[in-house]
Structures are given as C-alpha cells and as structure tokens.
Amino acid sequence: MMAAEGFNVQPCRRAGLAAAALLVAVLTGCTGADSSPALPADTSADTSANTETAAPGPSPEGRSQTAQTALAKLVAESPEPSREAVRAAWVSAGFSTEEVEVSQDGTPTGLAVDAIVSAAPDGTECLIGEIRDGKLAMSTAPALTNGQCLLGDDR
C-alpha cells in the first residue's frame, strides 16, 4: 500500500512519546515510600503442643540478647561448632528445638563448610546468627512467607 499524500508522522511520534511518558509517570507513582517487604497476614502458629515441652525462656525483648550471648559463648568454646552444638545453644537461650533452623556443617562430599547459619523466629522477624572463621555475626530479617527463617529444610 502506498502512504497517503500529505500524511505527517510527526504528530503520531509526539503522541507516542507523550503516551510513553505518561506510562512511566503512572508506573513510578505506584511505588510507595514504604519499600519494606510484605509480611504474611497471619504469622501466628499453634504452639500449644510445644508449650509443655519448651523450657520457659526470656521475654521477647530479651530473646535476641540471650541468643547472642549463648552463641557467643559457644564460639568462644569452639570456633567451628557442629550443627548440633549450634542448635543446643539456641535451645539453651529459650528457643524450642522445633523452631530453630541450622544450616549444614559439612558438604555432601565431606568437606567443612565456610560458615554455619542458624535462625529462629521472634515474632514476625527472624534472629539470624552466622558463625564464620570463629566469629559470630547476629542480625534480624523479616520471616519468609511460610514463617521460616532460612530457605530449605534445616530444622
């Protein structure tokens, strides 16, 4: 087909650029000032079965400090602790065995790992401890949408 005589493409280009600018403005306006990740609506779990077996622990405000103290003591005694020793330190800090997650302490080929990461939920956040090179680093992060703290099955 032949183009119609006298057809000017400049207005079409301007309209296309205006539409693209409007689209960019609308899309950037959709991002709110709060960029925190969304948490699941219901993070509560039925812990009635675990309350009888779990030792009474510190108040929620002191759980982070108690966990850090227990893990620091473990690292001072053993700079490269086993997975079971890390779990025991969390339990001694008042966390139940079922809620504590600990990464593997060895590779499938039998080599030592560079770090052991462990975590436990504390409300809607997770307390996370990493032991690497005989040093402890503690942090917090939002819980995953499934309520766990670490990816994979490390319970």
XYZ file of N, CA and C in Angstrom:
465
model
N 0.828 -1.180 0.000
C 0.000 0.000 0.000
C 0.870 1.240 0.000
N 0.316 2.232 -0.546
C 1.047 3.498 -0.610
C 0.580 4.399 0.524
N 1.493 5.182 1.026
C 1.146 6.135 2.075
C 0.318 7.247 1.480
N -0.620 7.712 2.226
C -1.469 8.806 1.764
C -0.634 10.061 1.619
N -0.914 10.781 0.557
C -0.165 12.002 0.331
C -0.468 13.014 1.418
N 0.527 13.670 1.861
C 0.356 14.724 2.841
C 0.248 14.222 4.272
N 0.458 12.927 4.496
C 0.369 12.381 5.852
C 1.640 12.737 6.602
N 1.488 13.338 7.784
C 2.625 13.803 8.579
C 2.770 12.876 9.787
N 3.945 12.240 9.959
C 4.165 11.302 11.044
C 4.592 11.994 12.343
N 4.940 13.261 12.298
C 5.397 13.969 13.493
C 4.349 13.983 14.602
N 3.061 14.279 14.332
C 2.075 14.247 15.417
C 1.940 12.856 16.031
N 2.083 11.812 15.237
C 1.998 10.437 15.767
C 3.171 10.140 16.689
N 4.344 10.588 16.310
C 5.514 10.373 17.152
C 5.369 11.114 18.473
N 4.872 12.369 18.405
C 4.680 13.143 19.629
C 3.649 12.472 20.532
N 2.591 11.948 19.950
C 1.559 11.282 20.749
C 2.125 10.012 21.383
N 2.955 9.285 20.650
C 3.582 8.072 21.191
C 4.527 8.391 22.327
N 5.316 9.442 22.187
C 6.225 9.854 23.251
C 5.449 10.331 24.473
N 4.364 11.031 24.256
C 3.541 11.500 25.375
C 2.927 10.312 26.113
N 2.465 9.319 25.361
C 1.882 8.127 25.986
C 2.941 7.371 26.782
N 4.143 7.267 26.247
C 5.216 6.581 26.963
C 5.588 7.333 28.232
N 5.655 8.662 28.164
C 5.976 9.453 29.353
C 4.893 9.309 30.406
N 3.634 9.284 29.975
C 2.527 9.106 30.905
C 2.603 7.737 31.569
N 2.926 6.706 30.797
C 3.051 5.353 31.343
C 4.163 5.290 32.384
N 5.296 5.900 32.114
C 6.406 5.923 33.065
C 5.988 6.652 34.334
N 5.293 7.787 34.181
C 4.856 8.546 35.352
C 3.878 7.740 36.200
N 2.969 7.038 35.555
C 1.994 6.233 36.294
C 2.685 5.088 37.013
N 3.591 4.399 36.336
C 4.271 3.257 36.954
C 5.171 3.681 38.101
N 5.857 4.787 37.979
C 6.710 5.222 39.084
C 5.876 5.758 40.231
N 4.694 6.217 39.966
C 3.806 6.674 41.030
C 3.229 5.528 41.833
N 3.313 4.306 41.317
C 2.769 3.140 42.009
C 3.677 2.656 43.122
N 4.921 3.047 43.110
C 5.810 2.613 44.183
C 5.646 3.554 45.343
N 5.325 2.998 46.487
C 5.115 3.811 47.676
C 6.421 4.149 48.351
N 6.350 5.016 49.332
C 7.537 5.391 50.087
C 8.015 4.251 50.965
N 7.093 3.373 51.364
C 7.456 2.244 52.219
C 7.848 1.075 51.330
N 9.132 0.783 51.261
C 9.600 -0.299 50.401
C 9.895 -1.561 51.189
N 9.354 -1.667 52.402
C 9.604 -2.864 53.202
C 8.847 -4.035 52.611
N 9.407 -5.243 52.714
C 8.748 -6.409 52.142
C 7.457 -6.714 52.880
N 6.503 -7.228 52.117
C 5.218 -7.571 52.715
C 5.356 -8.814 53.575
N 4.715 -8.802 54.715
C 4.733 -9.951 55.604
C 3.438 -10.717 55.451
N 3.428 -11.982 55.748
C 2.186 -12.734 55.645
C 1.154 -12.177 56.611
N -0.108 -12.319 56.222
C -1.184 -11.758 57.033
C -1.267 -12.419 58.401
N -1.064 -13.713 58.449
C -1.179 -14.423 59.715
C 0.096 -15.211 59.959
N 0.942 -14.722 60.854
C 2.187 -15.422 61.144
C 2.099 -16.219 62.431
N 0.926 -16.221 63.042
C 0.794 -16.965 64.293
C 0.690 -18.452 63.991
N 1.254 -19.237 64.846
C 1.210 -20.686 64.689
C 0.678 -21.285 65.977
N 0.060 -22.435 65.860
C -0.464 -23.103 67.038
C 0.705 -23.760 67.755
N 1.123 -23.186 68.863
C 2.253 -23.713 69.620
C 1.798 -24.373 70.904
N 0.502 -24.670 71.009
C 0.005 -25.258 72.246
C 0.636 -26.615 72.527
N 0.994 -27.350 71.479
C 1.617 -28.648 71.691
C 3.054 -28.496 72.166
N 3.727 -27.400 71.777
C 5.123 -27.213 72.125
C 5.316 -26.521 73.470
N 4.291 -25.907 74.020
C 4.475 -25.155 75.248
C 4.790 -26.045 76.432
N 4.327 -27.264 76.405
C 4.607 -28.149 77.529
C 6.056 -28.621 77.518
N 6.634 -28.814 76.325
C 7.992 -29.336 76.241
C 9.046 -28.241 76.231
N 8.668 -27.026 75.790
C 9.660 -25.951 75.710
C 9.915 -25.366 77.100
N 11.175 -25.153 77.374
C 11.543 -24.547 78.653
C 11.151 -23.080 78.630
N 10.708 -22.544 79.748
C 10.356 -21.128 79.742
C 11.588 -20.292 79.424
N 11.441 -19.400 78.462
C 12.583 -18.608 78.018
C 12.453 -17.172 78.450
N 13.357 -16.368 77.980
C 13.339 -14.953 78.332
C 12.164 -14.243 77.668
N 11.911 -13.035 78.099
C 10.844 -12.247 77.492
C 11.204 -11.983 76.041
N 10.205 -11.673 75.206
C 10.512 -11.422 73.799
C 11.561 -10.337 73.592
N 11.586 -9.339 74.459
C 12.568 -8.270 74.313
C 13.988 -8.785 74.536
N 14.151 -9.785 75.394
C 15.474 -10.277 75.726
C 15.917 -11.487 74.928
N 15.053 -12.006 74.064
C 15.401 -13.215 73.308
C 16.593 -12.999 72.400
N 16.672 -11.872 71.758
C 17.781 -11.599 70.855
C 19.104 -11.559 71.613
N 19.117 -10.850 72.716
C 20.339 -10.752 73.508
C 20.727 -12.097 74.103
N 19.735 -12.856 74.571
C 20.016 -14.174 75.149
C 20.591 -15.114 74.105
N 20.028 -15.091 72.883
C 20.553 -15.928 71.804
C 21.977 -15.524 71.452
N 22.221 -14.227 71.365
C 23.570 -13.761 71.033
C 24.573 -14.182 72.104
N 24.185 -14.081 73.362
C 25.069 -14.475 74.455
C 25.383 -15.967 74.394
N 24.354 -16.789 74.153
C 24.553 -18.244 74.089
C 25.447 -18.634 72.912
N 25.230 -18.014 71.757
C 26.045 -18.337 70.586
C 27.476 -17.821 70.740
N 27.635 -16.652 71.349
C 28.984 -16.118 71.578
C 29.771 -17.019 72.523
N 29.097 -17.538 73.533
C 29.749 -18.463 74.467
C 30.175 -19.743 73.732
N 29.312 -20.230 72.855
C 29.637 -21.426 72.078
C 30.858 -21.181 71.195
N 30.894 -20.050 70.500
C 32.011 -19.743 69.604
C 33.307 -19.581 70.389
N 33.218 -19.030 71.609
C 34.415 -18.891 72.441
C 34.967 -20.259 72.834
N 34.070 -21.216 73.061
C 34.490 -22.569 73.437
C 34.923 -23.389 72.231
N 34.243 -23.188 71.094
C 34.518 -23.958 69.891
C 34.332 -23.060 68.668
N 35.424 -22.556 68.074
C 35.315 -21.641 66.938
C 34.635 -22.243 65.702
N 34.635 -23.563 65.588
C 33.965 -24.240 64.476
C 33.005 -25.283 65.041
N 31.894 -24.833 65.633
C 30.986 -25.779 66.295
C 30.215 -26.638 65.299
N 29.715 -27.753 65.799
C 28.890 -28.628 64.976
C 27.478 -28.064 64.890
N 26.733 -28.586 63.979
C 25.334 -28.200 63.800
C 24.539 -28.450 65.083
N 24.782 -29.596 65.714
C 24.061 -29.949 66.938
C 24.409 -28.999 68.081
N 25.676 -28.584 68.152
C 26.087 -27.654 69.207
C 25.431 -26.285 69.019
N 25.295 -25.857 67.766
C 24.640 -24.577 67.484
C 23.167 -24.654 67.890
N 22.513 -25.746 67.530
C 21.108 -25.929 67.908
C 20.961 -25.934 69.434
N 21.860 -26.609 70.126
C 21.810 -26.669 71.589
C 21.983 -25.290 72.212
N 22.799 -24.440 71.598
C 22.977 -23.079 72.119
C 21.675 -22.287 72.004
N 20.974 -22.420 70.890
C 19.681 -21.747 70.727
C 18.682 -22.260 71.770
N 18.662 -23.569 71.967
C 17.727 -24.157 72.939
C 18.057 -23.651 74.346
N 19.342 -23.544 74.669
C 19.722 -23.033 75.989
C 19.308 -21.574 76.168
N 19.093 -20.870 75.052
C 18.646 -19.477 75.102
C 17.126 -19.366 75.195
N 16.433 -20.503 75.246
C 14.989 -20.471 75.426
C 14.162 -20.744 74.191
N 14.784 -21.108 73.094
C 14.053 -21.426 71.869
C 13.791 -22.926 71.820
N 12.655 -23.320 71.254
C 12.360 -24.750 71.160
C 13.141 -25.360 69.996
N 13.425 -26.636 70.107
C 14.164 -27.349 69.063
C 13.440 -27.261 67.727
N 12.114 -27.289 67.751
C 11.329 -27.280 66.515
C 11.421 -25.960 65.761
N 11.634 -24.838 66.457
C 11.651 -23.558 65.777
C 13.044 -23.138 65.305
N 14.076 -23.798 65.779
C 15.446 -23.431 65.418
C 15.821 -24.078 64.090
N 16.399 -23.293 63.206
C 16.891 -23.775 61.910
C 18.405 -23.589 61.871
N 19.115 -24.621 61.440
C 20.578 -24.568 61.387
C 21.034 -25.158 60.062
N 21.914 -24.439 59.373
C 22.442 -24.946 58.111
C 23.364 -26.130 58.364
N 23.737 -26.796 57.315
C 24.608 -27.968 57.412
C 26.004 -27.566 57.875
N 26.678 -28.492 58.549
C 28.045 -28.221 58.992
C 29.083 -28.946 58.142
N 28.642 -29.567 57.067
C 29.540 -30.251 56.140
C 28.902 -30.349 54.762
N 29.736 -30.469 53.751
C 29.229 -30.618 52.389
C 28.907 -32.081 52.119
N 28.170 -32.372 51.050
C 27.881 -33.767 50.713
C 29.136 -34.603 50.456
N 30.239 -33.941 50.119
C 31.479 -34.671 49.864
C 32.364 -34.767 51.096
N 31.859 -34.300 52.246
C 32.598 -34.439 53.485
C 33.507 -33.283 53.849
N 33.464 -32.205 53.106
C 34.295 -31.049 53.417
C 33.611 -30.160 54.450
N 34.397 -29.403 55.183
C 33.838 -28.449 56.148
C 33.234 -27.274 55.395
N 32.204 -26.679 55.955
C 31.585 -25.502 55.346
C 32.303 -24.242 55.818
N 32.153 -23.165 55.066
C 32.781 -21.889 55.428
C 32.085 -21.236 56.608
N 30.778 -21.464 56.733
C 30.004 -20.825 57.802
C 28.798 -21.686 58.144
N 28.348 -21.542 59.369
C 27.095 -22.168 59.796
C 26.136 -21.030 60.096
N 24.984 -21.077 59.457
C 23.964 -20.064 59.667
C 22.837 -20.714 60.441
N 22.356 -20.016 61.444
C 21.247 -20.529 62.245
C 20.264 -19.395 62.472
N 19.005 -19.776 62.722
C 17.979 -18.750 62.900
C 16.809 -19.306 63.681
N 16.049 -18.384 64.242
C 14.820 -18.736 64.944
C 13.864 -17.558 64.846
N 12.564 -17.841 64.713
C 11.598 -16.753 64.624
C 11.439 -16.027 65.954
N 11.219 -14.731 65.864
C 10.968 -13.893 67.026
C 9.875 -12.907 66.606
N 8.632 -13.317 66.753
C 7.517 -12.513 66.249
C 7.460 -12.630 64.740
N 7.412 -11.499 64.055
C 7.378 -11.509 62.594
C 8.775 -11.417 61.998
N 9.786 -11.362 62.843
C 11.160 -11.301 62.368
C 11.903 -12.567 62.747
N 13.069 -12.724 62.177
C 13.928 -13.854 62.494
C 15.239 -13.333 63.074
N 15.681 -13.993 64.118
C 17.020 -13.737 64.647
C 17.947 -14.666 63.884
N 19.011 -14.136 63.339
C 19.914 -14.924 62.499
C 21.324 -14.800 63.054
N 21.966 -15.940 63.226
C 23.347 -15.970 63.676
C 24.212 -16.672 62.651
N 25.344 -16.082 62.318
C 26.280 -16.696 61.384
C 27.622 -16.842 62.078
N 28.138 -18.055 62.066
C 29.447 -18.326 62.642
C 30.398 -18.600 61.489
N 31.402 -17.725 61.344
C 32.372 -17.840 60.246
C 33.739 -17.451 60.791
N 34.722 -18.290 60.543
C 36.097 -18.014 60.981
C 36.191 -17.738 62.479
N 35.401 -18.441 63.275
C 35.457 -18.283 64.716
C 34.832 -17.000 65.237
N 34.044 -16.337 64.390
C 33.396 -15.092 64.792
C 31.895 -15.213 64.585
N 31.149 -14.560 65.464
C 29.697 -14.567 65.407
C 29.182 -13.234 64.889
N 28.264 -13.297 63.942
C 27.560 -12.106 63.456
C 26.067 -12.355 63.627
N 25.385 -11.448 64.314
C 23.944 -11.561 64.539
C 23.222 -10.484 63.747
N 22.043 -10.831 63.245
C 21.211 -9.869 62.533
C 19.757 -10.287 62.647
N 18.874 -9.445 62.158
C 17.454 -9.774 62.079
C 16.992 -9.527 60.662
N 15.964 -10.260 60.271
C 15.367 -10.111 58.947
C 13.916 -10.540 59.049
N 13.082 -10.044 58.157
C 11.687 -10.484 58.173
C 11.593 -11.988 57.915
N 10.618 -12.620 58.525
C 10.390 -14.042 58.289
C 9.932 -14.240 56.847
N 10.202 -15.415 56.313
C 9.723 -15.758 54.982
C 8.203 -15.903 55.028
N 7.571 -15.923 53.879
C 6.111 -16.020 53.845
C 5.588 -17.312 54.452
N 6.423 -18.357 54.505
C 5.989 -19.620 55.112
C 6.263 -19.656 56.615
N 6.773 -18.555 57.173
C 7.041 -18.470 58.599
C 8.431 -18.924 58.991
N 9.161 -19.533 58.080
C 10.517 -19.982 58.375
C 11.498 -18.831 58.189
N 12.725 -19.080 58.616
C 13.759 -18.055 58.518
C 14.776 -18.348 57.421
N 15.109 -19.592 57.201
C 16.096 -19.981 56.209
C 15.411 -20.721 55.063
N 15.968 -20.592 53.874
C 15.451 -21.347 52.741
C 15.848 -22.807 52.884
N 15.001 -23.681 52.448
C 15.289 -25.112 52.553
C 14.782 -25.689 53.849
N 15.047 -26.957 54.063
C 14.581 -27.649 55.263
C 15.758 -27.882 56.184
N 15.959 -26.959 57.115
C 17.087 -27.045 58.036
C 16.629 -27.151 59.486
N 15.529 -27.813 59.711
C 15.023 -27.949 61.084
C 15.545 -29.195 61.719
